Coordinates of C-alpha atoms in Angstrom, one line a residue:
M1 CA 75.5 147.9 152.1
N2 CA 78.6 149.9 151.2
K3 CA 79.7 152.9 153.1
K4 CA 81.9 155.7 151.6
V5 CA 83.3 158.3 154.0
Y6 CA 84.0 161.8 152.8
S7 CA 86.2 162.9 155.7
T8 CA 86.7 166.5 154.5
L9 CA 83.0 166.9 154.2
N10 CA 82.1 164.9 157.3
E11 CA 79.6 162.9 155.2
K12 CA 78.9 159.2 155.1
L13 CA 77.1 157.9 152.0
Y14 CA 75.6 154.4 152.1
T15 CA 75.0 152.6 148.8
E16 CA 73.5 149.2 147.7
V17 CA 72.3 147.7 144.5
L18 CA 69.3 145.5 145.2
D19 CA 68.6 142.2 143.5
N20 CA 66.1 143.9 141.2
G21 CA 68.7 146.4 140.0
L22 CA 67.6 149.4 142.0
T23 CA 70.5 151.5 143.2
V24 CA 69.9 153.0 146.6
F25 CA 71.8 155.9 148.2
I26 CA 71.3 157.0 151.8
L27 CA 72.8 160.1 153.3
P28 CA 72.1 160.5 157.1
K29 CA 72.1 164.1 158.2
R30 CA 71.3 164.0 161.9
E31 CA 71.4 167.7 162.5
F32 CA 68.5 168.3 160.1
H33 CA 64.8 167.9 160.9
K34 CA 63.6 167.4 157.4
T35 CA 64.1 164.4 155.2
Y36 CA 64.0 164.2 151.4
G37 CA 63.3 161.2 149.3
L38 CA 64.0 161.3 145.5
F39 CA 63.1 158.4 143.1
S40 CA 64.6 159.0 139.7
T41 CA 64.6 157.2 136.4
N42 CA 67.2 157.6 133.7
Y43 CA 64.5 158.6 131.2
G44 CA 63.8 162.0 129.8
S45 CA 62.2 163.9 126.9
I46 CA 64.9 163.0 124.4
D47 CA 64.3 159.2 124.8
N48 CA 61.6 158.9 122.2
E49 CA 63.2 156.2 120.1
F50 CA 64.3 152.9 121.8
A51 CA 64.4 149.2 121.8
Y52 CA 65.5 146.1 123.7
Q53 CA 68.3 144.1 122.1
G54 CA 67.0 142.0 119.2
E55 CA 63.7 143.8 119.1
K56 CA 62.2 146.3 116.6
R57 CA 62.7 150.0 117.3
K58 CA 59.8 151.9 118.9
K59 CA 59.2 155.6 118.2
V60 CA 56.8 157.3 120.5
P61 CA 55.3 160.8 120.4
D62 CA 57.3 163.8 121.6
G63 CA 56.5 164.8 125.2
I64 CA 55.6 161.3 126.4
A65 CA 58.1 161.3 129.3
H66 CA 56.6 164.5 130.7
F67 CA 53.1 163.2 130.1
L68 CA 53.9 160.0 132.0
E69 CA 55.2 162.0 134.9
H70 CA 51.9 163.8 135.2
K71 CA 49.8 160.6 135.0
M72 CA 51.9 158.8 137.6
F73 CA 50.2 160.9 140.4
E74 CA 46.7 159.8 139.4
K75 CA 45.5 156.5 140.8
K76 CA 42.2 154.6 140.7
E77 CA 41.7 155.5 144.4
G78 CA 42.5 159.2 143.8
D79 CA 45.3 161.8 143.6
I80 CA 48.5 160.7 145.3
F81 CA 49.2 164.3 146.4
Q82 CA 46.4 163.9 148.9
E83 CA 48.0 160.8 150.5
F84 CA 51.3 162.7 150.9
G85 CA 49.3 165.6 152.4
H86 CA 47.7 163.3 155.0
L87 CA 51.2 162.2 156.0
G88 CA 52.4 165.8 156.4
A89 CA 54.7 165.7 153.4
S90 CA 55.2 167.9 150.3
A91 CA 55.5 166.0 147.0
N92 CA 56.6 167.1 143.6
A93 CA 58.1 165.8 140.3
F94 CA 60.0 167.1 137.3
T95 CA 61.1 165.9 133.9
S96 CA 64.3 167.0 132.2
F97 CA 65.9 166.1 128.9
T98 CA 67.4 163.0 130.4
K99 CA 65.7 162.2 133.7
T100 CA 62.3 162.0 135.4
S101 CA 62.3 162.4 139.2
Y102 CA 59.7 162.1 142.0
L103 CA 60.3 163.4 145.4
F104 CA 58.9 164.2 148.8
S105 CA 60.0 166.2 151.8
A106 CA 58.8 165.6 155.4
T107 CA 59.7 166.0 159.0
D108 CA 57.9 162.9 160.3
H109 CA 56.2 159.7 159.1
I110 CA 59.3 159.2 157.1
K111 CA 58.8 155.4 156.6
D112 CA 55.2 155.9 155.4
N113 CA 56.2 158.7 153.1
L114 CA 59.1 156.7 151.6
L115 CA 57.0 153.6 151.0
T116 CA 54.3 155.8 149.5
L117 CA 56.9 157.2 147.1
L118 CA 58.1 153.8 146.1
D119 CA 54.6 152.3 145.8
F120 CA 53.0 155.0 143.7
V121 CA 55.9 155.2 141.2
Q122 CA 55.9 151.4 140.9
A123 CA 52.2 151.1 140.3
P124 CA 51.1 152.8 137.1
Y125 CA 47.4 153.4 136.3
F126 CA 46.3 154.7 133.0
T127 CA 43.0 154.5 131.1
P128 CA 42.0 155.9 127.8
E129 CA 39.6 158.2 129.5
T130 CA 42.2 159.7 132.0
V131 CA 44.7 160.0 129.2
E132 CA 42.4 162.0 127.1
K133 CA 41.5 164.3 130.0
E134 CA 45.2 165.0 130.7
K135 CA 45.8 166.1 127.1
G136 CA 43.9 169.3 127.6
I137 CA 45.8 170.1 130.8
I138 CA 49.2 169.6 129.3
A139 CA 48.2 171.5 126.1
Q140 CA 47.5 174.5 128.3
E141 CA 50.9 174.1 129.9
I142 CA 52.6 173.9 126.5
Q143 CA 50.7 177.1 125.4
M144 CA 51.8 178.9 128.5
Y145 CA 55.5 178.2 127.7
Q146 CA 54.9 179.4 124.2
D147 CA 54.2 182.8 125.7
N148 CA 57.3 182.7 127.8
P149 CA 60.1 184.7 126.0
D150 CA 63.0 183.2 127.8
W151 CA 61.7 179.7 127.1
Q152 CA 61.2 180.5 123.4
L153 CA 64.7 182.0 123.3
F154 CA 66.3 178.9 124.6
F155 CA 64.4 176.5 122.4
G156 CA 64.9 178.7 119.4
L157 CA 68.7 178.3 120.0
L158 CA 68.3 174.5 120.4
Q159 CA 66.5 174.3 117.1
N160 CA 69.5 175.9 115.4
I161 CA 72.2 173.8 117.0
Y162 CA 70.3 170.5 117.4
P163 CA 68.0 170.6 114.3
K164 CA 67.6 166.8 114.1
H165 CA 68.3 165.7 117.7
P166 CA 65.1 165.5 119.9
L167 CA 66.8 168.0 122.3
H168 CA 65.3 170.9 120.3
I169 CA 61.8 169.7 121.0
D170 CA 60.0 171.2 124.1
I171 CA 60.2 168.8 127.1
A172 CA 56.4 168.8 127.2
G173 CA 56.1 168.1 123.4
T174 CA 53.7 169.9 121.2
V175 CA 49.9 170.1 121.2
N176 CA 49.9 167.8 118.1
S177 CA 52.4 165.3 119.5
I178 CA 50.6 164.8 122.9
D179 CA 47.3 164.3 121.1
K180 CA 48.8 161.1 119.6
I181 CA 49.7 159.6 123.0
T182 CA 47.7 156.5 124.1
A183 CA 47.4 154.6 127.3
D184 CA 49.3 151.7 125.6
D185 CA 52.1 154.1 124.7
L186 CA 52.4 155.1 128.3
Y187 CA 52.5 151.5 129.6
E188 CA 55.2 150.6 127.0
C189 CA 57.4 153.5 128.0
Y190 CA 56.8 152.8 131.7
Q191 CA 57.7 149.1 131.4
T192 CA 60.8 150.0 129.5
F193 CA 62.2 152.9 131.5
Y194 CA 60.8 152.5 135.0
H195 CA 62.4 149.1 135.7
P196 CA 64.3 149.3 139.0
S197 CA 67.6 148.7 137.1
N198 CA 67.1 152.0 135.3
M199 CA 66.3 153.9 138.5
I200 CA 68.0 155.3 141.7
L201 CA 66.5 156.1 145.1
F202 CA 68.2 158.8 147.1
V203 CA 67.2 159.5 150.7
V204 CA 68.8 162.3 152.8
G205 CA 67.9 163.6 156.2
N206 CA 67.5 162.6 159.8
I207 CA 67.4 158.9 159.2
D208 CA 69.1 155.7 160.3
P209 CA 70.8 154.2 157.2
Q210 CA 70.4 150.5 158.3
E211 CA 66.7 151.0 159.2
T212 CA 65.9 153.0 156.0
M213 CA 67.6 150.4 153.8
S214 CA 65.6 147.6 155.5
W215 CA 62.4 149.5 154.7
V216 CA 63.3 149.7 151.0
K217 CA 64.5 146.1 150.8
N218 CA 61.3 144.7 152.3
N219 CA 59.2 146.9 150.1
Q220 CA 61.0 145.8 146.9
A221 CA 61.0 142.1 147.9
E222 CA 57.2 142.1 148.0
K223 CA 57.0 143.2 144.3
N224 CA 57.6 141.3 141.1
F225 CA 59.6 142.8 138.2
T226 CA 60.6 141.6 134.8
D227 CA 64.2 140.5 134.1
I228 CA 66.8 143.2 133.7
R229 CA 67.3 144.0 130.0
E230 CA 69.5 146.5 128.3
I231 CA 67.8 149.5 126.7
Y232 CA 69.1 150.9 123.4
R233 CA 68.3 154.5 122.7
Y234 CA 68.6 156.0 119.2
F235 CA 69.6 159.5 118.2
P236 CA 70.2 161.1 114.8
Q237 CA 73.7 161.5 113.6
E238 CA 74.6 165.2 113.1
T239 CA 77.6 167.1 112.0
T240 CA 78.5 170.8 112.1
S241 CA 77.0 171.2 108.6
D242 CA 73.6 170.5 110.1
I243 CA 73.8 173.6 112.4
N244 CA 71.8 176.6 111.4
S245 CA 74.0 179.5 112.2
Y246 CA 71.3 182.1 112.8
S247 CA 67.6 182.7 113.0
S248 CA 65.2 185.1 114.7
K249 CA 61.5 185.6 115.4
T250 CA 59.3 188.4 116.6
M251 CA 57.5 188.2 119.9
S252 CA 55.7 190.5 122.4
V253 CA 58.9 191.7 124.2
S254 CA 59.9 195.2 125.1
R255 CA 63.6 194.7 124.2
P256 CA 65.4 192.2 121.9
K257 CA 66.8 189.1 123.5
A258 CA 69.8 187.4 122.0
T259 CA 71.5 184.0 122.7
L260 CA 74.6 182.3 121.3
G261 CA 75.2 178.6 121.7
V262 CA 78.1 176.2 121.2
R263 CA 77.4 172.6 120.5
G264 CA 79.7 169.9 121.7
F265 CA 80.0 166.6 119.8
Q266 CA 80.1 163.3 121.7
E267 CA 83.1 162.0 119.8
N268 CA 85.2 164.9 121.2
L269 CA 84.4 164.2 124.8
P270 CA 87.2 162.7 127.0
K271 CA 86.6 159.1 127.9
G272 CA 85.6 157.9 131.4
D273 CA 83.4 159.3 134.1
K274 CA 86.1 161.1 136.1
A275 CA 87.6 162.7 132.9
Q276 CA 84.1 164.0 131.9
L277 CA 83.4 165.4 135.3
R278 CA 86.8 167.2 135.2
F279 CA 86.0 168.4 131.7
R280 CA 82.7 169.9 132.9
T281 CA 84.3 171.5 135.8
A282 CA 87.2 173.0 133.7
M283 CA 84.7 174.3 131.2
N284 CA 82.7 176.0 133.9
L285 CA 85.8 177.6 135.3
L286 CA 87.0 178.8 131.8
L287 CA 83.6 180.4 131.1
Q288 CA 83.8 182.2 134.5
L289 CA 87.3 183.5 133.6
L290 CA 86.0 184.8 130.3
L291 CA 82.6 186.2 131.2
G292 CA 81.9 185.8 134.9
N293 CA 80.5 188.9 136.6
T294 CA 83.9 189.9 138.0
S295 CA 85.7 189.6 134.6
K296 CA 86.9 192.6 132.6
N297 CA 84.8 191.3 129.6
Y298 CA 81.6 191.4 131.6
L299 CA 82.3 194.8 133.0
R300 CA 83.2 196.3 129.6
L301 CA 80.1 194.8 127.9
Y302 CA 77.9 196.0 130.8
Q303 CA 79.3 199.5 130.8
E304 CA 78.9 199.8 127.0
G305 CA 75.3 198.8 127.3
I306 CA 75.7 195.6 125.2
I307 CA 74.5 193.4 128.1
D308 CA 72.5 194.1 131.3
D309 CA 71.6 192.3 134.5
S310 CA 69.8 189.6 132.6
F311 CA 73.1 188.3 131.1
G312 CA 73.9 184.7 132.0
F313 CA 75.5 181.6 130.6
D314 CA 75.5 177.9 131.3
F315 CA 77.4 174.8 130.4
S316 CA 75.5 171.4 130.3
L317 CA 77.0 168.0 130.0
E318 CA 74.4 165.2 130.0
R319 CA 73.8 161.8 128.5
S320 CA 74.1 162.2 124.7
F321 CA 74.7 165.9 124.5
H322 CA 76.8 168.8 125.9
M323 CA 76.6 172.5 125.1
A324 CA 77.2 176.1 126.3
D325 CA 74.8 179.0 125.9
F326 CA 75.0 182.7 126.6
S327 CA 72.0 185.1 126.6
S328 CA 71.0 188.6 127.5
D329 CA 68.3 191.2 126.9
T330 CA 70.0 193.8 124.7
G331 CA 69.2 196.8 122.6
R332 CA 72.2 195.8 120.4
P333 CA 71.7 192.1 119.6
E334 CA 74.1 191.9 116.7
E335 CA 76.9 193.5 118.7
F336 CA 76.2 191.2 121.6
L337 CA 76.5 188.1 119.3
Q338 CA 79.7 189.4 117.7
E339 CA 81.3 190.3 121.1
I340 CA 80.5 186.9 122.7
E341 CA 81.7 185.0 119.7
A342 CA 85.0 186.9 119.6
I343 CA 85.7 186.4 123.3
L344 CA 85.0 182.7 123.1
L345 CA 87.1 182.1 120.0
N346 CA 90.0 184.1 121.4
F347 CA 89.8 182.4 124.8
A348 CA 93.5 181.2 124.8
N349 CA 94.7 184.8 124.4
E350 CA 92.5 186.5 127.0
E351 CA 94.7 188.2 129.6
E352 CA 92.4 187.1 132.5
V353 CA 92.8 183.4 131.6
N354 CA 95.7 182.9 134.0
E355 CA 96.7 180.8 137.0
E356 CA 96.1 183.6 139.6
N357 CA 92.5 184.2 138.4
L358 CA 91.9 180.5 138.1
E359 CA 92.9 179.8 141.8
R360 CA 90.6 182.7 142.9
L361 CA 87.6 181.2 141.0
K362 CA 88.3 177.7 142.3
K363 CA 88.1 179.1 145.8
K364 CA 84.9 180.9 144.9
M365 CA 83.4 177.7 143.4
L366 CA 84.4 175.7 146.5
G367 CA 82.8 178.3 148.7
K368 CA 79.5 178.2 146.9
Y369 CA 79.6 174.4 146.9
F370 CA 80.2 174.1 150.7
Q371 CA 77.5 176.7 151.3
S372 CA 75.0 174.7 149.1
L373 CA 75.5 171.6 151.3
N374 CA 73.6 173.4 154.0
S375 CA 70.5 172.8 152.0
L376 CA 69.0 169.3 151.9
E377 CA 66.8 170.5 149.0
F378 CA 70.0 171.3 147.0
I379 CA 71.6 168.0 147.9
A380 CA 68.5 166.0 146.9
N381 CA 67.9 167.8 143.6
Q382 CA 71.6 168.0 142.6
F383 CA 72.6 164.5 143.6
T384 CA 71.2 162.8 140.5
Q385 CA 72.5 165.5 138.2
D386 CA 76.0 165.0 139.5
L387 CA 76.2 161.2 139.2
F388 CA 79.1 160.3 136.8
G389 CA 79.3 156.5 137.2
T390 CA 80.7 155.9 140.7
L391 CA 81.4 159.6 141.2
T392 CA 78.9 161.7 143.1
L393 CA 78.2 165.2 144.2
F394 CA 80.6 164.7 147.1
D395 CA 83.6 164.0 144.8
L396 CA 83.4 167.5 143.4
P397 CA 85.8 169.3 145.8
E398 CA 88.6 167.0 144.9
I399 CA 87.9 167.6 141.2
I400 CA 87.7 171.3 141.6
R401 CA 91.0 171.5 143.5
S402 CA 92.7 169.4 140.9
I403 CA 91.9 171.6 137.9
Q404 CA 94.9 173.3 136.3
L405 CA 95.0 176.1 133.7
Q406 CA 95.9 173.6 131.0
D407 CA 92.7 171.7 131.8
C408 CA 90.7 174.8 131.1
L409 CA 92.6 175.5 127.9
D410 CA 92.1 171.9 126.7
A411 CA 88.4 172.1 127.5
G412 CA 88.1 175.3 125.5
N413 CA 90.0 173.7 122.5
C414 CA 87.5 170.8 122.7
L415 CA 84.3 172.9 122.7
L416 CA 84.9 176.5 121.5
Q417 CA 84.9 176.1 117.7
K418 CA 83.3 178.6 115.3
E419 CA 81.7 175.9 113.2
A420 CA 79.9 174.6 116.3
M421 CA 78.3 178.0 117.1
A422 CA 74.8 179.3 116.4
S423 CA 72.7 182.2 117.5
F424 CA 69.0 183.1 117.9
C425 CA 67.2 186.4 118.5
L426 CA 63.8 187.4 119.7
K427 CA 62.8 190.8 118.4
P428 CA 59.9 193.1 119.5
E429 CA 56.8 193.1 117.3
K430 CA 56.5 196.3 115.3
E431 CA 53.9 198.6 116.7
V432 CA 50.9 199.1 114.3

């Protein structure tokens, strides 16, 4: 077991790759009473076309990763939530575009809860009857999100900037796509993506690392797995000419909602894990300089009534995609889109993009980061999101401190191109 000491954070992270390929991370936090365990697979909603080397491609229905997450909790003996409840633990799961994660939190019976987490995720149970039953439940969830304006705003934007890529499809799929899912489909996706070599286990809390690792090793040694094989994932090739620059739809909202997105292209990304983590950090800092809530641009747009308290933006960098998006409720959606686009395209000439402001924002970012480390829930949920090869959540302070103004300008030149932008609006339905 390898130990990495982050002296400035007073953290010790223990890591080991087991014989079956499972990567285990253990972070002891003696001063906390609660322990979190998170078991995550590198498999999300966008992974709907794949193959092993030398085998024929398989395309599965949209929404199957999320469907599989739901079904994993149901066993022949009953619902696994009840077992966690008897052990005094809270359990949950979530599916994103690129990952599916299962987790528990507890203050005692840590060994039993950890083994329960490992055992239920590594023992699938699907039947045609239970699959059919689940379709109705997930269809209701899909319909609920179809009535959510902010959800519809985001996916309306994704449909414009990723028209071919599966990113534009709702994580849960569609009512029609999930109706095509079979138990055999679920088993095939499970066998492909839930192999230990495609997964990580992260445990944080009041635990002994040696003892915890021995629990995991003994548990895994009792199970049989197929040989490790490389998974190939397939995504459509797209260019800026595929982007739909604008669309809108009406919905039952009191005020219009507008969003602008900027699509990144994988060939423009810097190479290497550290370079990409630096790129993500520099991009986040640049956007804060341009449109953070202390910037002159934000204050001007707010005072002019072009944005309100709902305004927000995000930059995502994940496996196979990266993008920035900006949205707000606004009575003047056309002006909002024009203003945001102009600010982004003129980023290099903005007076607030300077060394002094950058240093201030770096300190602010570090402050929020250190404050977040007081939450085990944050650490558990964020750890898998911030894995860049051998770099982890705990390498971020060094990365943040190292960012220079030129890094931010280079990041902006890489991403902020007019031909990579698109927008989408939700407009109120006309009163009859």
